[in-house]
mmCIF file of C-alpha atoms in Angstrom:
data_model
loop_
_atom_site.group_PDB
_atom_site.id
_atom_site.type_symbol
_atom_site.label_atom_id
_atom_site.label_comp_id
_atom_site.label_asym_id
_atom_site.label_seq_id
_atom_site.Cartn_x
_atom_site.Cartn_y
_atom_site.Cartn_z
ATOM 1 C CA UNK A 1 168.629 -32.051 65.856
ATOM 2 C CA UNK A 2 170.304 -29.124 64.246
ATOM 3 C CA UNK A 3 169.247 -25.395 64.444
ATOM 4 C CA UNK A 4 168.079 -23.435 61.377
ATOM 5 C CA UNK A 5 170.636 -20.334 60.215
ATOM 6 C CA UNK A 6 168.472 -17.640 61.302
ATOM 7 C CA UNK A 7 168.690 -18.565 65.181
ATOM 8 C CA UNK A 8 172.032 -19.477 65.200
ATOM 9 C CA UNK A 9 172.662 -15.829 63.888
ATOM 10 C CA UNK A 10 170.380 -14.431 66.144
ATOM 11 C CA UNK A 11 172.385 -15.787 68.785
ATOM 12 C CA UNK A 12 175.453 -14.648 67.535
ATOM 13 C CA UNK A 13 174.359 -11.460 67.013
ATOM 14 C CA UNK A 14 172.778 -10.710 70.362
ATOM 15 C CA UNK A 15 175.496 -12.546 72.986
ATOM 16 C CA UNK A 16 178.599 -11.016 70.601
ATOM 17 C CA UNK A 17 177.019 -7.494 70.990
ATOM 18 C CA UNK A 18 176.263 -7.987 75.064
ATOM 19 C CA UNK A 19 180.038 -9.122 75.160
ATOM 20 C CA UNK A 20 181.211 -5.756 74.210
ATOM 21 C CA UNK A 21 178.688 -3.966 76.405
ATOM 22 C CA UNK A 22 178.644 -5.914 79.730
ATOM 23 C CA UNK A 23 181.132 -5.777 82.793
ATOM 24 C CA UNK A 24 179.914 -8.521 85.318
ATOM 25 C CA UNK A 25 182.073 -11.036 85.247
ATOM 26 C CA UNK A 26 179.491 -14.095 86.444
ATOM 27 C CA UNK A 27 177.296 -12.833 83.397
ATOM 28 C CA UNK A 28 180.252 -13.119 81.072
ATOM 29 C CA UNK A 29 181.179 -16.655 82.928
ATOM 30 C CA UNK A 30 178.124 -18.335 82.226
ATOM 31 C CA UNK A 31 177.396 -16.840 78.745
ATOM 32 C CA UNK A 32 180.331 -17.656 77.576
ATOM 33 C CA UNK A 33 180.382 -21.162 78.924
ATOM 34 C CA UNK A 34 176.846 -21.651 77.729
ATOM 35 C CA UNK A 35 177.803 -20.325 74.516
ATOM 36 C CA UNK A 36 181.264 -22.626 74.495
ATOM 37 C CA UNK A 37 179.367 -25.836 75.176
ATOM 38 C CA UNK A 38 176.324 -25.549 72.607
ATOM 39 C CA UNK A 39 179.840 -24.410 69.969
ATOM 40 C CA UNK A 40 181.333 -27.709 70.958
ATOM 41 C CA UNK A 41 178.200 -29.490 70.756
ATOM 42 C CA UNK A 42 177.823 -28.863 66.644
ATOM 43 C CA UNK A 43 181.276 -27.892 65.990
ATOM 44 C CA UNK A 44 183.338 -30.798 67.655
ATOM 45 C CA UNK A 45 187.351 -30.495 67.341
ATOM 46 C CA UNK A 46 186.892 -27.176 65.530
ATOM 47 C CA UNK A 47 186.299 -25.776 68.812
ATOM 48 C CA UNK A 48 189.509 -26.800 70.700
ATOM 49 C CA UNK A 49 191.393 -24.962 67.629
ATOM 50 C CA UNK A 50 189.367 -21.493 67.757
ATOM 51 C CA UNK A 51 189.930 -21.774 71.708
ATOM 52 C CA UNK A 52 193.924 -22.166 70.736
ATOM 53 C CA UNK A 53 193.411 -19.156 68.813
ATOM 54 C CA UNK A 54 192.158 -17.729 71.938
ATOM 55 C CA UNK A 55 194.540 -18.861 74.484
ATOM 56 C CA UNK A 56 197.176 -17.247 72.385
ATOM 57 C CA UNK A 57 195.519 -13.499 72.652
ATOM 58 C CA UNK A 58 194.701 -13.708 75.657
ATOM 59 C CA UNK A 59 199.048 -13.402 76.183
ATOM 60 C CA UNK A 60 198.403 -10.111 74.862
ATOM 61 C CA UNK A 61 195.348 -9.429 76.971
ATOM 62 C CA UNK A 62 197.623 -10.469 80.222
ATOM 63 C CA UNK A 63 200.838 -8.014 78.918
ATOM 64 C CA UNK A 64 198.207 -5.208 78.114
ATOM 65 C CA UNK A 65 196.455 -5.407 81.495
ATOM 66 C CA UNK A 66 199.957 -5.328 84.016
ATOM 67 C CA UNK A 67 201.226 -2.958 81.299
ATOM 68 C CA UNK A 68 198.511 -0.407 81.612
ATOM 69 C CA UNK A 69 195.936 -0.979 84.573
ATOM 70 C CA UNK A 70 198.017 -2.234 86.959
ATOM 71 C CA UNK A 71 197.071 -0.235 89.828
ATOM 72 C CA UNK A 72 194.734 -1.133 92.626
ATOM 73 C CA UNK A 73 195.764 -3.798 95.911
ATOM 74 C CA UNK A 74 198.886 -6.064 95.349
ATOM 75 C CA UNK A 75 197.348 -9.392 94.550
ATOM 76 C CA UNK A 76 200.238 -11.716 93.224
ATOM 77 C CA UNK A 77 204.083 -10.504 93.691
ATOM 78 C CA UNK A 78 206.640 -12.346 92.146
ATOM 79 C CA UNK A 79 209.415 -10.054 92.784
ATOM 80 C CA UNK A 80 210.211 -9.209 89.090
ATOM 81 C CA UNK A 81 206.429 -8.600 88.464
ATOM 82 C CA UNK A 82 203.572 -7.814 90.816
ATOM 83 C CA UNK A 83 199.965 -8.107 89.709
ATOM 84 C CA UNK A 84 197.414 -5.768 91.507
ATOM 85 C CA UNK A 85 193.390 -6.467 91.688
ATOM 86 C CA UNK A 86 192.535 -3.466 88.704
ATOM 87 C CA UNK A 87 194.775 -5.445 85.897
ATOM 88 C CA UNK A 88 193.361 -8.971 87.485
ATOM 89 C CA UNK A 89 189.907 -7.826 86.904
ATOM 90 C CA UNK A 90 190.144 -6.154 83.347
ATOM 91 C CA UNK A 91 192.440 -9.338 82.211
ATOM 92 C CA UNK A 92 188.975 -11.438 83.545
ATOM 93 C CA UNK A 93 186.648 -8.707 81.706
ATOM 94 C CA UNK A 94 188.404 -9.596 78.588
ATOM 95 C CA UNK A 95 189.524 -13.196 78.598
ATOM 96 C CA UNK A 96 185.797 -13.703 79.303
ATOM 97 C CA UNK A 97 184.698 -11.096 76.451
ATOM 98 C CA UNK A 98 186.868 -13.052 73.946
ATOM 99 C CA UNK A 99 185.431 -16.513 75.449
ATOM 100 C CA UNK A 100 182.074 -15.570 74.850
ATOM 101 C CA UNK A 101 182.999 -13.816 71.447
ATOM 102 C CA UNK A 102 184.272 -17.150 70.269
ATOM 103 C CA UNK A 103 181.728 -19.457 71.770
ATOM 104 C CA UNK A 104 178.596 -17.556 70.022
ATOM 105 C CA UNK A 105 180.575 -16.951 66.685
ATOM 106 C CA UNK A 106 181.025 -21.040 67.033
ATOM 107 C CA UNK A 107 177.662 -21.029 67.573
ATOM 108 C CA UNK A 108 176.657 -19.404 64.075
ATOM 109 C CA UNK A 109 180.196 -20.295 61.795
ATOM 110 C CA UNK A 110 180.573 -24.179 63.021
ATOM 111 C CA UNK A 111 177.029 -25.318 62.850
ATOM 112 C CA UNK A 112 176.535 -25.166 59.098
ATOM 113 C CA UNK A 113 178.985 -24.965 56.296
ATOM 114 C CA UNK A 114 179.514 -21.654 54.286
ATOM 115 C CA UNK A 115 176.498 -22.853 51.409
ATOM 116 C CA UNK A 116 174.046 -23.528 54.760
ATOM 117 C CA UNK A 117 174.753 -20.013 55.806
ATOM 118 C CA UNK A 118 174.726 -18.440 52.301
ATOM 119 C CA UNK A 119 171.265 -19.807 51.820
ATOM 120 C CA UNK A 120 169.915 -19.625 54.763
ATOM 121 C CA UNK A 121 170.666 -16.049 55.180
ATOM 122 C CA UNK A 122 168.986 -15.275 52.237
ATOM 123 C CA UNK A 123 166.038 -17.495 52.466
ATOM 124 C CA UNK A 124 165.178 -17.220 56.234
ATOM 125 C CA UNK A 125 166.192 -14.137 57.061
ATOM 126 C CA UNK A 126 165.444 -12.123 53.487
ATOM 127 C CA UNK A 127 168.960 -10.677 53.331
ATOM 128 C CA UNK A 128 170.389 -9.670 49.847
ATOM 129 C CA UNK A 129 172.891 -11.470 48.132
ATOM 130 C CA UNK A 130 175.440 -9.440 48.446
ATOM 131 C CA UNK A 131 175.826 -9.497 52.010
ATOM 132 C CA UNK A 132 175.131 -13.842 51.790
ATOM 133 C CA UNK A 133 177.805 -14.352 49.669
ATOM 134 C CA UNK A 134 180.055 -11.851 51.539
ATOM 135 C CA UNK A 135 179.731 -14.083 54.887
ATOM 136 C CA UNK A 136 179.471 -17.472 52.592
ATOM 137 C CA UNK A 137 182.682 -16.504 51.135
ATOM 138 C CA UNK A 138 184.601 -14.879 54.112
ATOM 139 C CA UNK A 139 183.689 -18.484 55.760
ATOM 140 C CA UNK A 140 184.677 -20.761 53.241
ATOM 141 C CA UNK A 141 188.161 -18.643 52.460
ATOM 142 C CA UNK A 142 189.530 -19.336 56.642
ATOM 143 C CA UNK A 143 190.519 -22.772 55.172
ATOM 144 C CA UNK A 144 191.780 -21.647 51.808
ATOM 145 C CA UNK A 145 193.685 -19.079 53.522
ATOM 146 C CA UNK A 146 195.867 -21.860 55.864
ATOM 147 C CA UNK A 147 196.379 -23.677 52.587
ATOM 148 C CA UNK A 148 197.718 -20.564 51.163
ATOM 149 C CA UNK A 149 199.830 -19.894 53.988
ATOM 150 C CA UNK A 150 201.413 -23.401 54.360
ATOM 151 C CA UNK A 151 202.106 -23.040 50.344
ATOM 152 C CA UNK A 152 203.744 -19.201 50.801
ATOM 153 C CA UNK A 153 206.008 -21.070 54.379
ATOM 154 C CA UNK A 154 206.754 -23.997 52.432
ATOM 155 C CA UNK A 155 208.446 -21.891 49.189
ATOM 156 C CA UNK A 156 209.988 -19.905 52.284
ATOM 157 C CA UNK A 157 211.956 -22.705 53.498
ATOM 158 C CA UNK A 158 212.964 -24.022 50.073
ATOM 159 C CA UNK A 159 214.564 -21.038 48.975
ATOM 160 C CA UNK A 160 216.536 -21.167 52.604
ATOM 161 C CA UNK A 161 214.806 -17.709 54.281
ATOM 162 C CA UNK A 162 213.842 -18.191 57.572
ATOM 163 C CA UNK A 163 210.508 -19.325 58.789
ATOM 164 C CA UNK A 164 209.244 -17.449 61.879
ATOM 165 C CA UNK A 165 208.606 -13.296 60.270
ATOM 166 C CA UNK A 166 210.975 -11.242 62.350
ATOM 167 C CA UNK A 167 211.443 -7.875 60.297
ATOM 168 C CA UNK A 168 208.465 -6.029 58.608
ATOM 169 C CA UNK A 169 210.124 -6.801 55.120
ATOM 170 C CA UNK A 170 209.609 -10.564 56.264
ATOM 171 C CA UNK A 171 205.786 -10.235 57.229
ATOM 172 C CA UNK A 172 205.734 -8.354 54.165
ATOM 173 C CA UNK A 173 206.828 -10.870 51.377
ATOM 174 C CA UNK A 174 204.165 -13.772 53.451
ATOM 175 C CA UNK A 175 201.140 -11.082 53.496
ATOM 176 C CA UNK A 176 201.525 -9.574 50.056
ATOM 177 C CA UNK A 177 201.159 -13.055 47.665
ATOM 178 C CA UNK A 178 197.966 -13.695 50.609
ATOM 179 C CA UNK A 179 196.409 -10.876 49.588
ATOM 180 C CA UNK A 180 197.356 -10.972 46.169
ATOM 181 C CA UNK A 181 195.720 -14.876 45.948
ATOM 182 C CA UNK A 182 192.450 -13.248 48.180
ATOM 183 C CA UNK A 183 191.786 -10.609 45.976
ATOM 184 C CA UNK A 184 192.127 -12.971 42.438
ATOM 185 C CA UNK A 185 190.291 -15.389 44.343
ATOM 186 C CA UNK A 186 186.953 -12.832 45.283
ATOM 187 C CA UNK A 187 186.802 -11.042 42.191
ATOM 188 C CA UNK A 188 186.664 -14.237 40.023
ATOM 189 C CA UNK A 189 184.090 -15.700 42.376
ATOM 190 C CA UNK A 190 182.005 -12.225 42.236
ATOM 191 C CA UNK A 191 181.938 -12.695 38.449
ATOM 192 C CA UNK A 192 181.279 -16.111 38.092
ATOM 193 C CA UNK A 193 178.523 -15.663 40.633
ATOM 194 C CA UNK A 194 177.339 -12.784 38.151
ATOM 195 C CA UNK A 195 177.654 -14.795 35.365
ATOM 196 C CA UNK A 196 175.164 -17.358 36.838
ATOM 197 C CA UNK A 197 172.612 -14.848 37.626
ATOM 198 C CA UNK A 198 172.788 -14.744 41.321
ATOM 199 C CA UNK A 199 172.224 -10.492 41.148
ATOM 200 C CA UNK A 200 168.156 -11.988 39.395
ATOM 201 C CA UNK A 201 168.025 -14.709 41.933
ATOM 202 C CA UNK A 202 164.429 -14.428 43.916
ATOM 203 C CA UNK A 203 164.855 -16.860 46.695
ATOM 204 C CA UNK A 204 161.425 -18.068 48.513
ATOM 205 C CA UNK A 205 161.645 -16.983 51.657
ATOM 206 C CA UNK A 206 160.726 -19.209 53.988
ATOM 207 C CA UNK A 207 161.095 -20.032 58.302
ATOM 208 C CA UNK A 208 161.131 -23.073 60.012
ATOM 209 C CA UNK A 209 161.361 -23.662 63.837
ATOM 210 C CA UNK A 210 162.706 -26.425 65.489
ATOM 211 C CA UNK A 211 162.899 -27.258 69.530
ATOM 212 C CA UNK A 212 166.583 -26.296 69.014
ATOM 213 C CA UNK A 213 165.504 -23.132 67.496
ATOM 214 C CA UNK A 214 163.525 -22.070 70.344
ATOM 215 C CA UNK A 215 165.854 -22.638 72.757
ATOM 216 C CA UNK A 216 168.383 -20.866 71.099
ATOM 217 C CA UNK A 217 165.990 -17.496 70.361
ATOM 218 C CA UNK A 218 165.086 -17.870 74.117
ATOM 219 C CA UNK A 219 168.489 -17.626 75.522
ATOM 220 C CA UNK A 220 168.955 -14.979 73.332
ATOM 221 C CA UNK A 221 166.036 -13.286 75.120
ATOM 222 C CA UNK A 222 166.879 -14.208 78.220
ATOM 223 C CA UNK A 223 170.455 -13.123 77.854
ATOM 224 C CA UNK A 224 169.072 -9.381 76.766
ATOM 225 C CA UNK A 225 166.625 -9.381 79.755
ATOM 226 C CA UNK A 226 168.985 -10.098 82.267
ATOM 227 C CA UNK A 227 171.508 -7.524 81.312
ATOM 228 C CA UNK A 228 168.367 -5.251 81.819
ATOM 229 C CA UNK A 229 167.860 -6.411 85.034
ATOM 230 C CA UNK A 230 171.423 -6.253 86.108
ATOM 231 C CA UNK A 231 171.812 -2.727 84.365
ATOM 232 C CA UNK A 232 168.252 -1.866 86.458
ATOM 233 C CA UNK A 233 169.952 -3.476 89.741
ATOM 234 C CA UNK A 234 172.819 -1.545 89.318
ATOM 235 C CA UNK A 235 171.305 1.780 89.439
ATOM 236 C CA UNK A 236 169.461 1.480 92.267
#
């Protein structure tokens, strides 16, 4: 059984924003692997990719964290580097921030295709056009965007320049035809979406619940109580 748009956005919505705003790392844990394992459920393979995408910032996360809140007790020392328990807990903080980020943005983006969300979006939840086919469009342009890229590397290499960017002129000449091909691409899709009528479109709104639905609007509840209660606990 497969959720509706408007709870899988609901979700998203609520467990991205708590990411930002909560600091217990057992929270963060089991959001984020709750979040991870209903993503992997709908999205399959997709997952392991977005959670490649993840394993690389979280390099950054680690050189940020020794780099700038390493202070605190002397947990790992490796001679050349020593890790203390402030930059081990904000690395946690954020790996499990970006975990959960990922997991409830799988959640929403690898559920339904870019046309589910456009319409759904606009039917279920009564939101204009213009911000459905914003999100339809920024979702259906991630794979457009890799094509683009392999076409811009592959023209690299025949014309003998190297492949990995290592000046700013480099990253330069592979993001300015990107950008150029994104912006040709939007603006003709805005006006052939004008051009069909989409700014008159009326869409029925309508809202259907599934058991999949519900469960997914009551961990989004529960995940908003219990921050309450830990924020409550904490101040006591």
């Amino acid at each position: 059984m497969k959720p509706h748009v408007f709870s899988t956005f609901i979700y998203a919505v609520v467990a991205t924003s708590l990411a930002f705003i909560v600091r217990d790392t057992a929270w963060l844990a089991l959001v984020a692997l709750t979040s991870l394992l209903l993503s992997m459920l709908y999205g399959g393979r997709k997952v392991l990719y977005m959670l490649l995408l993840v394993a690389v910032g979280l390099i950054g996360v680690f050189i940020n964290a020794v780099f700038f809140a390493n202070t605190g007790e002397v947990v790992v020392n490796l001679g050349f580097i020593v890790i203390r328990s402030r930059a081990l807990l904000e690395f946690t903080v954020v790996s499990l921030r970006l975990l959960l980020v990922a997991g409830a943005g799988g959640v929403f983006a690898l559920t339904h295709s870019s046309s589910e969300i456009a319409r759904g979006l606009s039917r279920e939840l009564g939101l204009p056009y213009t911000v459905t086919l914003a999100v339809a469009f920024a979702l259906r342009s991630i794979p457009l965007i890799k094509r683009d890229l392999d076409e811009v590397m592959f023209m690299r290499k025949q014309r003998g320049y190297r492949g990995v960017p290592l000046t700013p002129s480099t990253v330069s000449s592979i993001l300015t035809p990107l950008l150029s091909i994104g912006y040709s691409r939007a603006l003709w899709a805005g006006i052939s979406a004008e051009l069909r009528g989409l700014r008159a479109a009326k869409p029925t709104r309508k809202l259907v619940f599934n058991a999949v639905d519900v469960l997914l609007v009551v961990l989004s509840a529960l995940y908003v109580a219990s921050y309450l209660l830990i924020t409550l606990l904490s101040k006591t």
